[in-house]
XYZ file of C-alpha atoms in Angstrom:
418
model
C 50.478 125.667 75.483
C 50.821 125.570 79.259
C 47.359 124.344 80.775
C 45.925 123.895 83.814
C 44.952 120.790 85.047
C 41.431 119.755 83.908
C 38.611 119.492 86.527
C 36.215 116.927 85.242
C 33.735 115.410 87.696
C 33.317 111.620 88.032
C 29.711 110.441 87.346
C 27.676 111.102 90.489
C 26.965 107.982 92.550
C 24.154 107.750 94.850
C 26.259 108.902 97.903
C 27.694 111.850 96.082
C 24.248 112.822 94.968
C 23.205 112.858 98.665
C 26.273 114.608 99.809
C 25.742 117.154 96.892
C 22.291 117.753 98.220
C 23.787 118.117 101.762
C 26.153 120.688 100.501
C 23.427 122.588 99.233
C 21.543 122.908 102.302
C 24.519 123.631 104.149
C 25.311 126.504 101.812
C 21.776 127.720 101.927
C 22.406 128.038 105.736
C 25.525 129.887 105.386
C 23.980 132.339 103.280
C 21.674 133.313 105.906
C 24.454 134.161 107.932
C 26.781 135.940 105.283
C 25.615 139.059 103.387
C 26.097 137.447 100.180
C 23.534 136.882 97.513
C 23.667 133.608 95.271
C 21.340 133.628 92.084
C 20.437 130.453 90.522
C 20.448 130.287 86.408
C 16.560 130.836 86.614
C 16.969 133.954 88.445
C 15.819 132.632 91.876
C 17.879 133.261 95.004
C 19.649 130.289 96.765
C 18.158 130.031 100.323
C 16.502 132.960 101.474
C 19.166 135.284 100.785
C 17.354 138.142 101.839
C 19.022 141.774 101.447
C 20.236 143.419 104.728
C 18.937 146.710 105.704
C 22.361 147.204 107.410
C 24.244 147.094 103.877
C 24.593 150.698 102.210
C 21.581 151.303 99.789
C 20.635 147.805 100.535
C 23.114 146.400 98.137
C 25.530 143.587 98.745
C 27.755 141.120 96.987
C 26.357 138.694 94.393
C 27.405 135.597 92.738
C 25.921 133.642 89.829
C 25.651 129.833 90.049
C 26.067 129.151 86.479
C 26.269 125.296 86.819
C 24.810 124.550 90.522
C 24.613 120.942 90.172
C 28.132 120.541 89.144
C 29.209 123.056 91.924
C 27.232 121.211 94.578
C 28.918 117.818 93.376
C 32.363 119.587 93.725
C 31.532 120.718 97.276
C 30.537 117.067 97.929
C 33.790 115.792 96.832
C 35.831 118.172 98.726
C 34.282 121.208 100.623
C 37.621 122.931 101.081
C 38.691 122.518 97.441
C 35.316 122.667 95.893
C 34.576 126.251 96.091
C 37.963 127.262 94.273
C 37.745 124.641 91.562
C 34.323 125.735 90.850
C 35.439 128.994 90.098
C 38.076 127.592 87.849
C 35.841 125.549 86.241
C 33.146 128.374 85.757
C 30.489 126.687 88.085
C 29.877 130.297 89.486
C 31.458 133.754 89.089
C 30.966 137.086 90.599
C 27.730 138.846 89.180
C 28.265 141.907 86.828
C 28.876 144.993 89.038
C 30.418 142.741 92.118
C 34.325 142.401 92.694
C 35.380 138.789 93.227
C 37.335 139.974 96.607
C 33.954 141.482 97.721
C 32.156 138.408 97.384
C 35.013 136.548 99.372
C 35.474 139.137 102.082
C 32.265 138.598 104.255
C 33.176 134.810 104.234
C 36.669 135.722 105.580
C 35.077 137.888 108.192
C 32.643 135.438 109.661
C 34.948 132.263 109.208
C 34.222 131.449 112.850
C 30.240 131.898 112.497
C 29.337 131.229 108.967
C 28.836 127.445 109.310
C 26.058 126.526 111.804
C 27.699 124.765 114.738
C 25.913 121.344 114.151
C 27.504 121.037 110.868
C 30.987 121.557 112.467
C 30.784 117.981 113.471
C 31.262 117.013 110.062
C 34.862 118.450 109.558
C 36.313 115.341 110.589
C 34.806 113.502 107.608
C 35.766 116.224 104.763
C 39.256 117.211 106.072
C 42.074 115.858 104.112
C 45.481 115.014 105.167
C 48.205 116.880 103.220
C 49.815 114.470 100.691
C 53.089 112.842 101.461
C 54.681 113.848 98.122
C 54.143 117.654 99.441
C 56.376 117.042 102.397
C 59.406 119.575 102.329
C 62.154 117.123 102.155
C 65.057 118.596 100.268
C 63.581 117.091 97.239
C 60.288 117.630 98.052
C 61.001 121.582 98.803
C 62.628 121.808 95.215
C 59.676 120.111 93.647
C 57.480 122.375 95.351
C 59.146 125.722 94.843
C 59.579 124.967 91.178
C 55.770 124.250 90.803
C 55.047 127.891 91.662
C 58.004 129.914 91.329
C 59.351 128.416 87.875
C 56.199 128.889 86.098
C 57.827 131.812 83.881
C 59.720 134.840 84.977
C 57.515 136.659 82.174
C 54.285 135.733 84.019
C 55.526 137.231 87.251
C 56.826 140.379 85.321
C 53.441 141.015 83.684
C 51.753 141.758 87.260
C 54.471 142.724 89.614
C 56.188 146.170 89.696
C 59.723 146.735 88.583
C 61.006 145.637 91.748
C 59.818 142.028 90.972
C 59.083 141.774 94.585
C 56.357 138.978 95.067
C 55.407 139.948 98.946
C 53.699 142.566 100.776
C 54.635 146.139 99.938
C 54.809 148.285 103.123
C 52.783 151.606 102.520
C 53.436 154.914 104.260
C 50.515 155.217 106.323
C 50.762 158.852 106.978
C 50.046 159.851 103.302
C 47.263 158.497 100.911
C 47.866 155.194 99.792
C 46.547 155.483 96.459
C 48.869 158.098 95.812
C 52.001 155.732 96.433
C 53.264 153.682 93.663
C 53.859 149.671 94.460
C 57.416 150.199 93.503
C 57.963 152.835 96.118
C 55.988 150.813 98.664
C 57.921 147.661 97.852
C 61.188 149.379 98.395
C 59.841 150.793 101.781
C 59.489 147.147 102.583
C 62.926 146.226 101.948
C 64.676 148.802 103.540
C 62.513 148.291 106.656
C 63.544 144.717 106.962
C 67.146 145.556 106.312
C 66.859 148.070 109.171
C 65.431 145.388 111.343
C 68.419 143.220 110.627
C 70.794 146.083 111.051
C 72.330 145.670 107.661
C 74.871 148.490 106.839
C 78.436 148.746 105.118
C 80.492 145.630 106.013
C 77.643 143.464 107.077
C 77.886 139.869 106.105
C 74.189 139.036 105.031
C 72.461 135.761 104.304
C 69.140 135.919 102.343
C 67.208 132.781 102.416
C 64.767 132.937 99.444
C 66.419 135.067 96.833
C 63.124 136.045 94.788
C 64.580 137.990 91.594
C 67.504 139.700 93.742
C 65.920 143.260 94.844
C 66.702 142.811 98.369
C 70.020 141.444 97.714
C 70.761 144.496 95.350
C 69.510 147.012 97.945
C 71.618 145.425 100.750
C 74.677 145.357 98.548
C 74.098 149.156 97.926
C 74.370 149.581 101.463
C 77.675 148.271 101.517
C 76.976 144.589 102.739
C 78.400 141.500 101.373
C 75.228 139.028 100.496
C 75.000 135.516 100.061
C 71.617 134.642 98.740
C 70.076 131.001 98.171
C 67.089 129.874 96.265
C 65.401 126.478 94.912
C 64.001 128.271 91.625
C 66.622 128.210 88.932
C 64.464 130.602 86.960
C 64.809 133.086 89.465
C 68.218 132.670 90.085
C 69.000 133.185 86.549
C 67.245 136.405 86.210
C 68.502 137.687 89.849
C 71.991 137.207 88.513
C 71.527 139.153 85.534
C 69.706 141.994 87.440
C 72.844 141.743 89.927
C 75.219 142.251 86.991
C 73.100 145.264 85.480
C 73.314 146.853 88.861
C 77.317 146.585 89.093
C 77.131 144.543 92.179
C 78.646 141.073 91.065
C 81.276 141.535 93.419
C 79.083 141.941 96.606
C 76.314 139.410 95.867
C 76.663 135.452 95.597
C 73.468 133.921 94.242
C 73.364 130.133 94.918
C 70.828 127.396 93.790
C 70.814 125.889 97.347
C 68.658 124.638 100.005
C 68.823 126.427 103.369
C 69.832 123.280 105.126
C 72.912 123.259 103.022
C 74.296 126.509 103.814
C 77.443 126.937 105.839
C 79.062 129.976 107.153
C 78.438 132.553 109.658
C 76.654 135.821 109.027
C 75.821 139.028 110.709
C 72.446 139.310 109.431
C 70.091 136.791 108.326
C 67.087 138.014 105.955
C 64.182 136.089 104.712
C 60.953 137.659 103.118
C 57.721 135.236 103.128
C 60.027 132.035 102.948
C 58.923 130.416 106.210
C 55.686 129.563 104.881
C 57.397 127.116 102.543
C 59.196 125.382 105.293
C 56.503 123.192 106.672
C 55.817 122.668 110.395
C 57.741 119.347 110.250
C 60.969 121.138 109.502
C 60.626 124.247 111.599
C 62.982 123.027 114.180
C 65.789 122.247 111.710
C 64.938 125.803 109.980
C 65.666 127.674 113.109
C 68.355 125.540 114.334
C 70.036 126.411 111.049
C 69.275 130.195 111.545
C 70.887 129.945 114.997
C 73.730 127.942 113.732
C 74.488 130.320 111.031
C 74.042 133.725 112.881
C 77.310 135.173 114.038
C 77.642 136.493 117.663
C 75.592 139.632 118.088
C 73.857 139.057 114.744
C 70.406 139.736 114.023
C 67.585 137.610 111.961
C 64.725 139.382 110.352
C 61.857 137.606 108.959
C 59.036 138.836 106.814
C 56.095 136.231 107.497
C 52.530 135.694 106.599
C 50.556 134.804 109.949
C 47.288 133.542 111.015
C 45.756 133.643 114.740
C 47.167 130.362 116.693
C 43.422 129.122 117.029
C 43.209 129.083 113.187
C 46.750 127.662 112.742
C 46.064 124.947 115.031
C 42.680 124.260 113.180
C 44.353 124.014 109.708
C 47.704 122.795 110.543
C 47.053 119.189 109.264
C 44.479 120.008 106.590
C 44.797 120.115 102.718
C 43.221 123.138 100.959
C 42.680 124.563 97.777
C 45.824 126.970 98.155
C 48.207 123.983 98.731
C 46.685 121.765 95.809
C 46.550 124.621 93.162
C 49.110 127.325 94.366
C 51.623 126.670 96.848
C 52.365 122.947 97.445
C 53.687 122.084 100.772
C 52.741 125.630 102.203
C 51.920 126.356 105.785
C 51.045 129.775 107.306
C 52.484 129.794 110.953
C 51.083 131.877 114.115
C 53.682 134.119 115.545
C 52.976 131.964 118.899
C 54.223 129.196 116.808
C 57.245 130.711 115.742
C 57.801 132.006 119.403
C 57.379 128.471 120.772
C 59.858 126.444 118.405
C 62.407 129.025 118.845
C 62.258 128.889 122.432
C 62.213 125.034 122.276
C 64.879 124.479 119.870
C 67.154 127.405 119.793
C 68.857 130.207 121.723
C 66.758 132.864 119.575
C 64.063 134.788 120.850
C 61.384 137.096 118.903
C 62.280 140.641 120.150
C 60.298 142.991 117.795
C 57.526 142.525 115.614
C 55.785 145.051 113.221
C 52.516 143.936 111.532
C 50.881 145.418 108.406
C 48.440 143.057 106.895
C 46.144 145.489 105.539
C 49.163 146.536 103.249
C 49.268 143.008 101.984
C 45.317 143.457 101.032
C 46.209 146.588 99.105
C 49.243 144.838 97.312
C 47.122 141.810 96.305
C 44.385 144.388 94.950
C 46.848 145.979 92.737
C 48.540 142.607 91.494
C 45.203 141.191 90.471
C 43.949 144.431 88.748
C 47.457 144.476 86.770
C 47.199 140.438 86.067
C 43.774 140.798 84.748
C 44.614 143.888 82.503
C 47.720 142.277 81.539
C 46.098 138.678 80.576
C 46.420 139.160 76.811
C 49.981 139.247 77.277
C 49.950 136.327 79.867
C 47.972 134.300 77.599
C 50.625 134.574 74.666
C 52.949 132.730 77.277
C 50.658 129.905 76.876
C 48.637 129.943 79.713
C 44.969 129.096 79.537
C 41.349 130.479 80.677
C 41.501 128.173 83.500
C 44.862 129.481 84.685
C 43.365 133.000 84.643
C 40.626 131.914 86.630
C 42.686 130.072 89.113
C 44.858 132.892 89.515
C 42.075 135.443 89.736
C 40.669 133.449 92.612
C 44.065 133.064 94.172
C 44.847 136.911 94.261
C 41.166 137.912 95.566
C 41.028 135.103 97.952
C 44.086 136.100 99.495
C 43.195 139.661 99.247
C 39.938 138.953 101.364
C 41.830 137.072 103.905
C 43.987 140.016 104.653
C 41.179 142.625 104.588
C 39.294 140.686 106.979
C 42.317 140.283 109.456
C 41.835 136.247 108.887
C 45.777 136.689 107.782
C 48.374 139.038 108.842
C 51.663 139.731 107.543
C 54.692 140.999 109.891
C 58.379 141.978 110.081
C 59.829 139.881 112.800
C 63.163 140.514 114.523
C 65.010 137.707 116.209
C 68.095 137.708 118.503
C 69.821 135.529 120.619
C 68.649 135.635 124.260
C 70.379 137.681 126.475
């Protein structure tokens, strides 16, 4: 049985009880600013939680606090992690008739205003530093990647489409999105980034972050010769099988190798949602590596999750639920940060950006629906109910971030300065 780490609470000491009372007070004030109702076990509502006349039909998302005492203690221990861990433990849930992402969306839309300004001064006391073991050294990167991507190929296959692309799809916005399959939209994304990198017949391509091989296969079908590197042995094994099944072994070389170990010269370098796993400390080495590996006249194309520069500066040193439970060592950059490090460390410059964050919200919505529908199959792989709630929260949390515009995703073309 693959079990998720238990989430026990230590016996509440007096300081924790005091902080739990404070956490409840702050949450009550937040709920006065955010159109979400919170219902206690006795049927009463937390805080004033008035229904807003501005909401359609006076209805708005509702959560049930099933174990409010335990939930407030989790918030007291760590506000940034306690909300997600409270969901994992079953301390709260979306009320019947309310979708989890609909609960999280109003908070994501009001990140800058939800917490009353006087309470923001407490941030320095609740933010925790990123644990040193999550640093993306060569050893640490391998450990961080294995913690997520080597969970099980069968797990990912249960909720991804046939392409096995675990990154944002790109929908055709000239047509109704609901009429487009996820597979179609994922292949559109792959070919869009290959176009950004100018990949064609005879192109030598380096892919950093293999996934399960779809991009390498599609590049090879264009007549390119592809070297693709990953730190996930499970991904590499399945990607090799898929490349062989496609009859492209002579055009695709899959290596279990750190990007820092790669040598050679490539006409195109492509990387889809891998920069988030590099870590700010290693961005200079990462971009210097791209510069070193890129042949004269070559092109780099990255697909990157992004946040605003202000939010990046506010969160870059803190440790959150996603880093603890989903992507250890992860950090989302801003477009400005990418531009600054490339300018300071390399001769590379950003020359084109295509953002499509709302497509990621739709991608995540479909992944979550498929994951929940496939839960009996996933459970047979050995995953427990805490894992189910963890991944449901992860997918809904990210969906809300992209739907609110707090997060974005973009394909970024990078070339050498003229």
